[in-house]
Amino acid sequence: MKRLALFANQGATSSRLVGVLLLTLLTLAITFVLPPVADSQLASGAAISIVVLGLSWLIGWSGQISLGNSGFMAVGAYATGIWAHHHASSPIIFTFVLAMAVGAFSGLIIAIPSTRLRGPYLAGMTLAFSAAIAPLAQNYTSITGGEGGLFFNTLTTPHWFLNLFSGQNATIDANAQWTADLAVVVAGVTFFFMANLFHSHTGRAMRLVRDNDVAAELVGVNLPRTRTLAFVVAAAFAGLGGSLYALINATVTPSTFPLTLSITLLTLMVLGGIGTLSGAVIGGIIYAFSSNLVGHINSLTGINPTSNLGANMQGIIFGILLILTMLFTPRGIAGLGPRFGRLVANRRRVAPLATGE
Amino acid sequence: MSGGPSSEATAELVDVTVRFGGLLALDRISFDVQANEIVGLIGPNGAGKTTAFNVICGFQKPDSGTVRFPALGRTALKPSQLCAAGVARTLQGVGLFVNMSVLENVMAGAQGHVGRGFASSLFGLPAGRRHELALRDHAMVQLERLGIAQFASSLPGSIPYGISKKVSLARALMGNPSLLMLDEPASGLDESELDELAQLIVELRESMSVLLVEHNMDFVMPLVHRLVVLNFGEVIATGAPSTIRTNPDVLAAYLGVDP
Ligand SMILES: Nc1ncnc2c1ncn2[C@@H]1O[C@H](COP(=O)(O)OP(=O)(O)O)[C@@H](O)[C@H]1O
Ligand SMILES: [Mg+2]
């Protein structure tokens, strides 16, 4: 029979925990093999994957669009920087919880008027929010450090971890890897929570609203509340991702989270696959290592990286990848797996979904 | 009858008026649905039937008049409160969730009933999961009852129209409603499906009230206890099908003699 549609609400929490745990451990193992530069890239990729996952939840599950996630990232990052100045020695978990809370709160502020808006109006509203962040940061110099931003060195590698390394570049290696490992663990935890949300009562409420809001209301879904909750969760994820991103780079400035980053996040989400955990992982990986790809292409083609064309190569590559994805695998790279599976299945059975049978 | 206070009525409209600009869509209409009663709401196109449904469901605020649910102990409900209060409605057409399996569509019918909160969802607590499994079993029972269990994992776009209508009915029944509101349930069904549907509605009456909007007179006449006839936003007749059939006002409205 047709079993394509039967994927949601299956699997126990424990099986999701094991799945995420295995992936996290695998990635941690990989960080031991990678050189320090790649570890740093991986760390940024992990931070971005958290934001992409939140965006994927918002767009793929609740059916709302946001061009404001770079703004939520900035809010989380500034909260992190400001907190670091006053409580440099508090456990890092407090920083993360604070960044999520501040992100969630800004999401709430944006969501309350936004839940009355649809499509392009909603996109415009969130766009205005992320555009407003940089001028605000430049203006309130005493809190944000103005144009120069904030610097903080909160991520200190513990001694026991340092001791794992020896040799010439021990400190460099250890610091890069500690950062990557921390980012991977934080990402793992958020992915576990999102996996739970996907398969929950709350997750279904989102999909109901997305598919048919009138029918959703009739089965008891409170539309404004549900849409607001979707925003708050996405903004909390972005706040956390922004915090992690700022910690990795030990700084946040008005230009750390430009508007174009919101577009990049959208692109990564579509490339990876909307509404899936694996899509967010893939998006994070693409982000982490896109500069390597850009370098390769520039050297292959002999384009000068500092030329106009070379400097914009990342955008060009993302654009091309985006077009290819939309043409050939609208469910993103993560959708290739199931598609391949279906292809194999179709050879054994005749077209299960093709007609109105 | 209509208008008077009745503690038995599942739903009751009293002097409800709805205007759309200059158009009087409902003009001081009153009717009720008693417990375990099947009431048919009929009338020509544009008479105000869907508007009356929307008023009951809280989608349309009346300009004057009231909606009450005496048997449920409630007055005016918001759409999202209906499910928990015991009112279920199917939408004209099909109105399914297109990207979700048939089984999930039916599970959604009880969405408004549960008290599992966000924290339970986020942490994947066992109680939430047990609840999901129970919901799944209950939805499966509904599908089996309507004889469409084999479509559980299909997407709505891939099943025949008649099956889709059954799915939306199964979804409405998931919430164990006291009042079931059906907007044109018979449209698009073939003879045997119509018989099945009529049979089912008669069975349902044992445990709930049914209010249905319908164009198909052959379907509605033998089925209902009472008809409410709307024309140009007014109730022009109320009564048993046998008396309505011979009512001159109704005949005029349907034959278009008296505009
Ligand atoms: N939202 C609306 N705005 C303006 N006019 C409406 C609206 N909804 C319905 N109407 C008008 O109100 C009248 C009653 O419509 P409706 O309740 O849909 O009739 P029925 O369901 O009996 O065919 C019609 O003349 C219709 O054009
Ligand atoms: Mg109608």
XYZ file of C-alpha atoms and ligand atoms in Angstrom:
644
model
C 0.000 0.000 0.000
C 0.940 3.631 -0.039
C 3.029 4.440 2.942
C 4.767 7.580 1.742
C 2.763 9.979 3.824
C 3.061 8.018 7.020
C 6.129 9.455 8.648
C 5.055 11.898 11.304
C 4.260 11.037 14.903
C 6.263 7.888 14.779
C 9.164 6.814 16.918
C 9.702 7.225 20.610
C 11.655 10.038 22.224
C 14.376 7.525 23.100
C 14.930 6.607 19.447
C 15.239 10.295 18.523
C 17.693 10.729 21.374
C 19.807 7.835 20.125
C 19.727 9.148 16.556
C 20.832 12.653 17.487
C 23.398 11.287 19.929
C 24.994 9.086 17.289
C 25.215 11.945 14.812
C 26.679 14.235 17.468
C 29.289 11.675 18.515
C 30.219 11.044 14.899
C 30.711 14.759 14.302
C 32.738 15.082 17.502
C 34.970 12.269 16.286
C 35.438 14.076 12.982
C 36.586 17.223 14.789
C 39.550 15.226 16.125
C 40.671 14.508 12.586
C 40.113 17.922 11.046
C 42.803 20.620 11.103
C 42.162 23.704 13.286
C 40.941 25.848 10.383
C 38.351 23.283 9.387
C 37.328 22.899 13.027
C 36.618 26.627 13.214
C 34.589 26.425 10.037
C 32.667 23.481 11.423
C 31.912 25.463 14.580
C 30.380 28.287 12.568
C 28.482 25.755 10.485
C 27.031 24.191 13.639
C 25.900 27.617 14.879
C 24.303 28.389 11.515
C 22.609 24.983 11.361
C 20.742 25.829 14.573
C 19.410 29.012 12.971
C 18.543 27.187 9.749
C 16.656 24.581 11.762
C 14.604 27.275 13.464
C 13.857 28.869 10.113
C 12.956 25.494 8.679
C 10.478 24.995 11.505
C 8.967 28.417 10.888
C 8.655 28.103 7.126
C 8.364 24.364 6.600
C 6.106 23.594 9.542
C 4.104 26.719 10.326
C 4.069 28.110 6.779
C 5.255 31.592 7.751
C 8.171 33.355 6.155
C 10.864 35.366 7.900
C 13.633 37.532 6.515
C 14.427 38.614 10.040
C 16.459 35.745 11.377
C 19.759 37.571 11.042
C 18.163 40.164 13.328
C 17.267 37.528 15.926
C 20.842 36.243 15.674
C 22.144 39.756 16.325
C 19.911 40.100 19.365
C 21.253 36.834 20.787
C 24.821 37.847 19.985
C 24.574 41.274 21.614
C 22.939 39.740 24.674
C 25.906 37.386 24.828
C 28.426 40.224 24.472
C 26.768 42.416 27.073
C 26.400 39.529 29.517
C 30.051 38.586 28.983
C 31.151 42.045 30.077
C 29.421 41.741 33.405
C 29.492 38.039 34.173
C 32.523 36.757 32.316
C 32.978 33.794 34.631
C 29.420 32.472 34.783
C 28.894 29.008 33.282
C 28.399 29.151 29.525
C 24.997 27.491 29.791
C 23.630 30.689 31.351
C 24.792 32.630 28.316
C 22.974 30.210 26.014
C 19.762 30.280 28.020
C 19.898 34.076 28.122
C 20.477 34.329 24.365
C 17.544 32.007 23.697
C 15.305 33.928 26.060
C 16.203 37.295 24.548
C 15.801 35.860 21.041
C 12.438 34.379 21.978
C 11.316 37.679 23.443
C 12.244 39.624 20.316
C 10.448 36.940 18.317
C 7.367 37.529 20.439
C 7.527 41.278 19.846
C 7.780 40.746 16.089
C 5.198 37.974 16.014
C 2.338 39.772 17.724
C 1.750 42.254 14.900
C 3.043 39.802 12.289
C 0.430 37.137 12.922
C -2.082 39.431 11.276
C 0.096 39.615 8.166
C 0.537 37.128 5.375
C 3.029 36.473 2.599
C 4.900 39.516 1.327
C 3.660 41.775 4.136
C 4.994 39.408 6.751
C 8.290 39.129 4.871
C 8.490 42.928 4.725
C 7.865 43.275 8.435
C 10.599 40.812 9.382
C 12.928 42.384 6.835
C 12.401 45.782 8.432
C 13.277 44.269 11.799
C 16.578 42.801 10.665
C 17.400 46.036 8.806
C 16.808 48.043 11.985
C 19.295 46.102 14.098
C 22.527 47.577 12.698
C 21.446 51.240 13.026
C 20.227 50.560 16.560
C 23.538 48.964 17.460
C 25.419 51.913 15.977
C 23.287 54.344 17.891
C 23.358 52.955 21.438
C 27.128 53.051 21.652
C 27.391 52.773 25.439
C 25.723 49.350 25.422
C 26.731 47.921 22.065
C 30.151 49.452 21.550
C 28.858 51.264 18.477
C 30.580 50.723 15.136
C 33.484 48.851 16.730
C 31.205 46.389 18.474
C 31.931 44.265 21.529
C 34.819 41.931 22.163
C 34.728 39.123 24.657
C 36.764 36.047 25.316
C 34.281 33.857 27.080
C 35.114 30.547 25.474
C 38.072 29.346 27.487
C 39.262 25.856 26.804
C 39.297 23.767 30.014
C 42.657 22.436 31.180
C 41.695 18.803 30.910
C 40.855 19.385 27.270
C 44.085 21.276 26.637
C 45.991 18.368 28.112
C 44.661 16.075 25.407
C 46.854 17.960 22.979
C 50.590 18.198 22.764
C 53.112 19.460 20.292
C 53.884 22.744 18.668
C 50.416 24.118 18.093
C 48.784 22.446 21.075
C 46.930 25.555 22.248
C 45.744 26.538 18.796
C 44.577 23.004 18.075
C 42.869 22.645 21.414
C 41.090 26.001 21.265
C 39.780 25.451 17.747
C 38.604 22.003 18.604
C 37.054 22.906 21.931
C 35.030 25.579 20.142
C 33.911 23.132 17.480
C 33.013 20.456 19.997
C 31.026 22.876 22.121
C 29.137 24.115 19.061
C 28.421 20.563 17.910
C 27.093 19.565 21.333
C 24.858 22.637 21.550
C 23.580 21.941 18.043
C 22.950 18.317 18.998
C 20.856 19.354 21.989
C 18.770 21.791 19.913
C 18.273 19.197 17.185
C 16.975 16.756 19.774
C 14.445 19.295 21.030
C 13.357 20.153 17.510
C 12.985 16.465 16.663
C 10.617 16.204 19.612
C 8.660 19.246 18.468
C 8.351 17.838 14.946
C 6.678 14.709 16.262
C 4.505 16.365 18.876
C 1.035 17.718 19.311
C 2.545 21.207 18.868
C 4.232 20.174 15.637
C 0.937 18.947 14.243
C -0.763 22.213 15.187
C 1.828 24.016 13.034
C 1.186 21.818 10.020
C -2.563 22.184 10.393
C -2.242 25.963 10.316
C 0.103 25.760 7.352
C -2.152 23.485 5.291
C -5.597 24.948 5.966
C -6.099 27.653 8.563
C -9.908 27.573 8.530
C -10.012 23.827 9.070
C -7.276 24.154 11.709
C -9.390 26.594 13.668
C -12.360 24.247 13.456
C -10.382 21.432 15.037
C -9.434 23.713 17.904
C -6.183 25.376 16.920
C -5.816 28.926 18.164
C -4.308 30.562 15.073
C -2.625 33.672 16.551
C -1.216 31.692 19.447
C 0.128 28.939 17.212
C 1.659 31.333 14.693
C 3.235 33.356 17.485
C 4.664 30.221 19.080
C 6.250 29.264 15.754
C 7.988 32.643 15.615
C 9.111 32.513 19.215
C 10.715 29.091 18.743
C 12.436 30.137 15.506
C 13.709 33.334 17.139
C 14.965 31.440 20.193
C 16.918 29.108 17.907
C 18.288 32.101 15.990
C 19.198 33.848 19.243
C 21.127 30.786 20.377
C 22.809 30.373 16.993
C 23.777 34.049 17.018
C 25.188 33.722 20.516
C 27.266 30.722 19.521
C 28.426 32.454 16.362
C 29.532 35.516 18.337
C 31.296 33.371 20.958
C 33.191 31.516 18.233
C 34.387 34.789 16.731
C 34.759 36.437 20.171
C 33.123 39.573 18.826
C 29.909 41.107 17.592
C 29.655 44.289 15.529
C 26.808 45.970 13.631
C 28.028 44.260 10.462
C 28.338 40.707 11.868
C 24.736 39.877 10.974
C 23.913 41.784 7.800
C 20.556 41.584 6.076
C 22.103 39.416 3.393
C 22.680 36.753 6.040
C 18.892 36.344 6.307
C 18.857 35.567 2.597
C 21.786 33.192 2.971
C 19.915 31.384 5.750
C 16.906 30.950 3.479
C 19.135 29.667 0.707
C 20.829 27.173 3.012
C 17.459 25.966 4.231
C 16.177 25.362 0.701
C 19.433 23.728 -0.378
C 19.400 21.365 2.581
C 15.684 20.648 2.493
C 12.816 22.560 4.053
C 11.344 21.272 7.286
C 13.810 18.490 7.995
C 16.568 17.945 10.544
C 18.924 16.539 7.928
C 18.266 19.578 5.736
C 19.494 21.876 8.510
C 22.581 19.704 9.016
C 23.334 19.876 5.295
C 22.731 23.640 5.285
C 25.216 24.037 8.126
C 27.816 21.934 6.335
C 27.402 23.935 3.124
C 27.820 27.166 5.055
C 30.882 25.870 6.889
C 32.749 24.775 3.826
C 31.429 27.080 1.124
C 34.572 29.228 1.347
C 36.644 26.174 0.408
C 34.400 25.596 -2.585
C 34.712 29.249 -3.558
C 38.493 29.036 -3.260
C 38.566 25.941 -5.438
C 36.442 27.495 -8.124
C 38.452 30.705 -8.121
C 41.707 28.810 -8.486
C 40.261 26.434 -11.101
C 38.953 29.268 -13.228
C 41.789 31.630 -12.486
C 39.434 34.319 -11.248
C 41.106 36.819 -8.962
C 39.459 36.393 -5.520
C 39.739 40.117 -4.817
C 38.116 41.089 -8.116
C 34.482 42.043 -8.254
C 33.522 38.640 -9.630
C 35.727 36.689 -7.241
C 34.462 38.510 -4.169
C 30.866 37.702 -5.071
C 31.582 34.099 -5.985
C 29.799 32.707 -2.901
C 26.554 34.430 -3.827
C 26.874 33.217 -7.409
C 27.496 29.630 -6.339
C 24.606 29.706 -3.865
C 22.385 31.103 -6.610
C 23.338 28.366 -9.047
C 22.918 25.663 -6.406
C 19.539 27.112 -5.487
C 18.314 26.988 -9.079
C 19.579 23.442 -9.539
C 17.914 22.379 -6.290
C 14.570 23.891 -7.197
C 14.695 22.287 -10.626
C 15.818 18.829 -9.700
C 15.055 18.233 -6.042
C 12.548 20.695 -4.589
C 12.809 18.953 -1.221
C 16.471 19.882 -1.108
C 19.510 17.701 -0.834
C 17.898 15.913 2.119
C 15.059 14.980 -0.240
C 17.406 13.052 -2.509
C 17.514 10.111 -0.086
C 13.762 9.409 0.008
C 13.579 10.138 -3.710
C 16.191 7.536 -4.409
C 14.335 5.113 -2.157
C 11.112 5.776 -4.028
C 12.825 5.262 -7.354
C 13.950 1.836 -6.235
C 10.513 1.050 -4.791
C 8.796 2.107 -8.001
C 10.676 -0.476 -9.945
C 9.036 -3.104 -7.819
C 5.603 -1.550 -7.598
C 3.728 0.556 -10.101
C 3.492 4.299 -9.517
C 2.002 4.647 -6.040
C 1.261 8.360 -5.987
C 0.947 9.270 -9.603
C -2.793 9.165 -10.228
C -5.942 9.805 -8.248
C -6.303 6.121 -7.473
C -39.903 26.033 18.526
C -37.626 28.739 17.275
C -36.942 31.859 19.289
C -38.134 30.727 22.655
C -35.657 29.944 25.417
C -34.995 26.246 25.463
C -32.668 24.547 27.881
C -32.621 21.438 25.732
C -31.360 22.981 22.514
C -27.826 22.098 21.482
C -27.585 25.277 19.431
C -29.905 28.211 19.117
C -29.948 31.379 17.032
C -32.125 34.215 18.311
C -32.995 37.155 16.074
C -29.667 37.030 14.267
C -29.026 39.756 11.714
C -25.968 39.938 9.456
C -25.327 42.738 6.974
C -22.661 42.840 4.292
C -22.635 46.525 3.428
C -26.104 47.171 2.069
C -26.914 43.484 1.698
C -29.049 41.928 4.406
C -27.617 38.399 4.428
C -29.576 37.309 7.508
C -32.655 39.195 8.673
C -33.600 38.465 12.301
C -33.484 34.728 11.894
C -34.184 32.340 14.741
C -33.997 28.569 14.856
C -32.615 25.868 17.068
C -31.364 22.305 16.998
C -32.596 20.031 19.751
C -30.615 17.197 21.287
C -30.530 14.100 19.063
C -32.365 15.933 16.319
C -31.427 16.109 12.657
C -32.208 19.542 11.236
C -31.826 20.451 7.585
C -31.094 24.039 6.600
C -32.254 24.558 3.030
C -32.911 27.401 0.655
C -31.907 28.699 -2.777
C -28.370 29.808 -3.551
C -27.459 32.984 -1.712
C -30.218 32.509 0.857
C -27.785 32.814 3.758
C -27.194 29.198 4.767
C -23.410 29.345 4.903
C -23.612 32.704 6.656
C -25.831 31.125 9.316
C -23.244 28.354 9.736
C -20.507 30.940 10.042
C -22.443 32.791 12.714
C -22.870 29.592 14.743
C -19.162 28.829 14.383
C -18.024 32.289 15.360
C -16.490 33.061 11.971
C -19.090 35.779 11.442
C -20.111 38.149 14.209
C -23.816 38.968 13.989
C -24.761 42.652 13.770
C -27.496 41.877 16.241
C -28.993 38.821 17.889
C -27.338 35.982 19.782
C -26.046 32.460 19.376
C -26.349 30.113 22.328
C -25.413 26.529 23.055
C -27.703 25.860 26.056
C -27.067 22.115 26.291
C -23.322 22.783 26.257
C -23.650 25.595 28.757
C -22.000 28.069 26.393
C -22.825 31.241 24.528
C -20.942 32.600 21.547
C -17.907 30.432 20.850
C -14.796 31.356 18.914
C -14.003 28.924 16.069
C -11.035 27.492 17.938
C -13.217 26.816 20.997
C -15.811 24.764 19.118
C -13.951 21.481 19.177
C -13.441 21.455 22.938
C -17.022 22.608 23.536
C -18.377 19.705 21.477
C -19.231 21.290 18.147
C -17.752 19.871 14.942
C -18.195 21.222 11.436
C -17.230 19.975 8.022
C -16.406 22.531 5.372
C -18.172 22.926 2.061
C -16.128 20.858 -0.387
C -13.533 18.811 1.424
C -11.207 21.060 3.430
C -8.557 18.470 4.296
C -4.943 19.121 5.263
C -3.323 18.379 1.927
C 0.213 17.566 3.041
C -0.784 15.207 5.811
C -1.814 11.573 5.639
C -5.451 10.576 5.951
C -4.709 9.163 9.397
C -3.153 12.432 10.548
C -6.071 14.367 9.118
C -8.379 12.342 11.303
C -6.103 12.606 14.346
C -6.236 16.374 13.901
C -9.956 16.247 14.676
C -9.182 15.971 18.372
C -6.516 18.677 18.328
C -8.580 21.017 20.493
C -9.265 18.404 23.136
C -5.929 17.854 24.713
C -4.135 19.511 27.544
C -0.596 18.486 26.588
C 1.486 21.625 26.685
C 4.494 22.967 24.871
C 6.954 21.626 27.444
C 5.636 18.118 26.926
C 6.170 18.572 23.172
C 9.668 20.025 23.550
C 11.004 17.391 25.916
C 9.155 14.526 24.250
C 7.686 13.438 27.579
C 6.223 9.918 27.768
C 2.732 11.190 28.626
C 2.652 13.149 25.376
C 3.698 10.114 23.407
C 1.145 7.862 25.096
C -1.446 10.427 24.240
C -0.353 10.490 20.591
C -0.571 6.711 20.381
C -4.042 6.688 21.921
C -5.089 9.361 19.454
C -3.736 7.305 16.591
C -5.696 4.251 17.712
C -8.852 6.291 18.101
C -8.403 7.751 14.606
C -7.895 4.265 13.213
C -11.176 3.193 14.819
C -12.966 6.104 13.124
C -11.480 5.143 9.763
C -12.539 1.537 10.217
C -16.026 2.598 11.214
C -16.344 4.418 7.878
C -14.695 1.563 6.016
C -11.737 3.572 4.778
C -8.943 2.225 6.973
C -6.982 1.096 3.933
C -6.425 4.745 2.990
C -4.848 5.635 6.356
C -1.426 6.373 4.934
C -2.547 8.028 1.685
C -2.327 11.725 1.015
C -5.669 13.500 0.433
C -4.691 14.380 -3.127
C -4.407 10.732 -4.080
C -7.813 9.431 -2.970
C -11.234 9.606 -4.682
C -13.580 12.466 -3.836
C -16.082 10.261 -2.011
C -13.347 8.934 0.247
C -12.155 12.490 0.972
C -15.624 13.425 2.163
C -15.615 10.438 4.475
C -12.227 11.508 5.807
C -13.547 14.954 6.655
C -16.504 13.308 8.381
C -14.182 11.017 10.334
C -12.186 14.073 11.365
C -15.337 15.810 12.617
C -16.319 12.710 14.600
C -12.901 12.483 16.276
C -13.861 15.177 18.758
C -16.972 13.249 19.929
C -19.185 16.237 19.171
C -22.584 16.937 20.663
C -23.451 18.941 17.575
C -22.296 17.966 14.117
C -22.615 20.627 11.413
C -22.366 19.403 7.842
C -22.070 21.856 4.949
C -23.344 20.109 1.813
C -22.207 16.616 2.780
C -23.969 14.969 -0.170
C -22.527 17.036 -3.000
C -20.450 15.023 -5.423
C -21.405 11.624 -4.002
C -22.830 8.777 -6.079
C -26.017 6.827 -5.260
C -24.454 4.152 -3.077
C -22.334 6.695 -1.228
C -25.450 8.771 -0.561
C -27.203 5.748 0.940
C -24.208 5.041 3.143
C -24.047 8.656 4.284
C -27.766 8.760 5.112
C -27.417 5.527 7.078
C -24.491 6.955 9.009
C -26.242 10.222 9.863
C -29.217 8.286 11.202
C -26.870 6.246 13.394
C -25.079 9.355 14.605
C -28.298 10.854 15.856
C -28.204 8.353 18.722
C -25.329 10.287 20.232
C -25.467 13.812 18.801
C -27.495 16.524 17.071
C -26.920 17.086 13.380
C -27.415 20.345 11.484
C -26.900 20.076 7.761
C -27.004 22.401 4.798
C -28.043 20.544 1.686
C -29.222 21.158 -1.852
C -30.142 17.594 -2.671
C -33.823 17.410 -1.616
C -34.151 13.687 -2.317
C -31.344 13.149 0.139
C -32.454 15.542 2.829
C -36.238 14.986 2.933
C -36.334 11.413 4.275
C -33.415 12.051 6.607
C -34.267 15.043 8.751
C -36.776 15.580 11.542
C -37.166 19.210 10.787
C -36.370 21.630 7.994
C -35.547 25.312 8.279
C -36.087 27.089 4.975
C -34.150 30.276 4.281
C -34.870 32.708 1.466
C -33.208 36.107 1.052
C -31.936 35.950 4.599
C -35.298 35.198 6.187
C -36.691 32.006 7.695
C -39.752 31.474 5.487
C -40.807 28.139 6.965
C -39.910 25.649 9.664
C -41.377 22.216 10.177
C -41.434 18.532 9.324
C -40.454 17.631 5.740
C -44.015 16.537 4.936
C -45.460 19.982 5.734
C -42.593 21.870 4.090
C -43.063 19.927 0.870
C -46.497 21.461 0.391
C -45.796 24.912 1.848
C -46.744 27.511 -0.817
C -44.023 30.002 0.256
C -41.378 27.325 -0.089
C -42.664 26.222 -3.464
C -42.647 29.813 -4.641
C -39.079 30.332 -3.428
C -37.829 27.197 -5.110
C -39.732 27.652 -8.348
C -38.693 31.293 -8.448
C -42.267 32.501 -8.870
C -41.989 35.071 -6.131
C -38.642 36.880 -6.179
N -18.189 37.849 3.169
C -19.213 38.338 2.441
N -19.195 39.606 1.994
C -20.215 40.097 1.268
N -21.296 39.401 0.938
C -21.388 38.125 1.345
C -20.339 37.517 2.109
N -20.684 36.233 2.371
C -21.879 36.043 1.798
N -22.310 37.161 1.185
C -23.591 37.329 0.520
O -24.592 37.000 1.454
C -25.618 36.271 0.844
C -25.783 34.937 1.530
O -24.670 34.118 1.193
P -24.463 32.623 1.711
O -24.689 32.596 3.167
O -23.166 32.158 1.217
O -25.638 31.858 0.954
P -25.896 30.295 0.763
O -24.906 29.550 1.547
O -27.300 30.102 1.232
O -25.787 30.016 -0.711
C -25.258 36.165 -0.635
O -25.930 37.194 -1.321
C -23.773 36.381 -0.636
O -23.368 36.960 -1.858
Mg -23.285 28.000 0.845
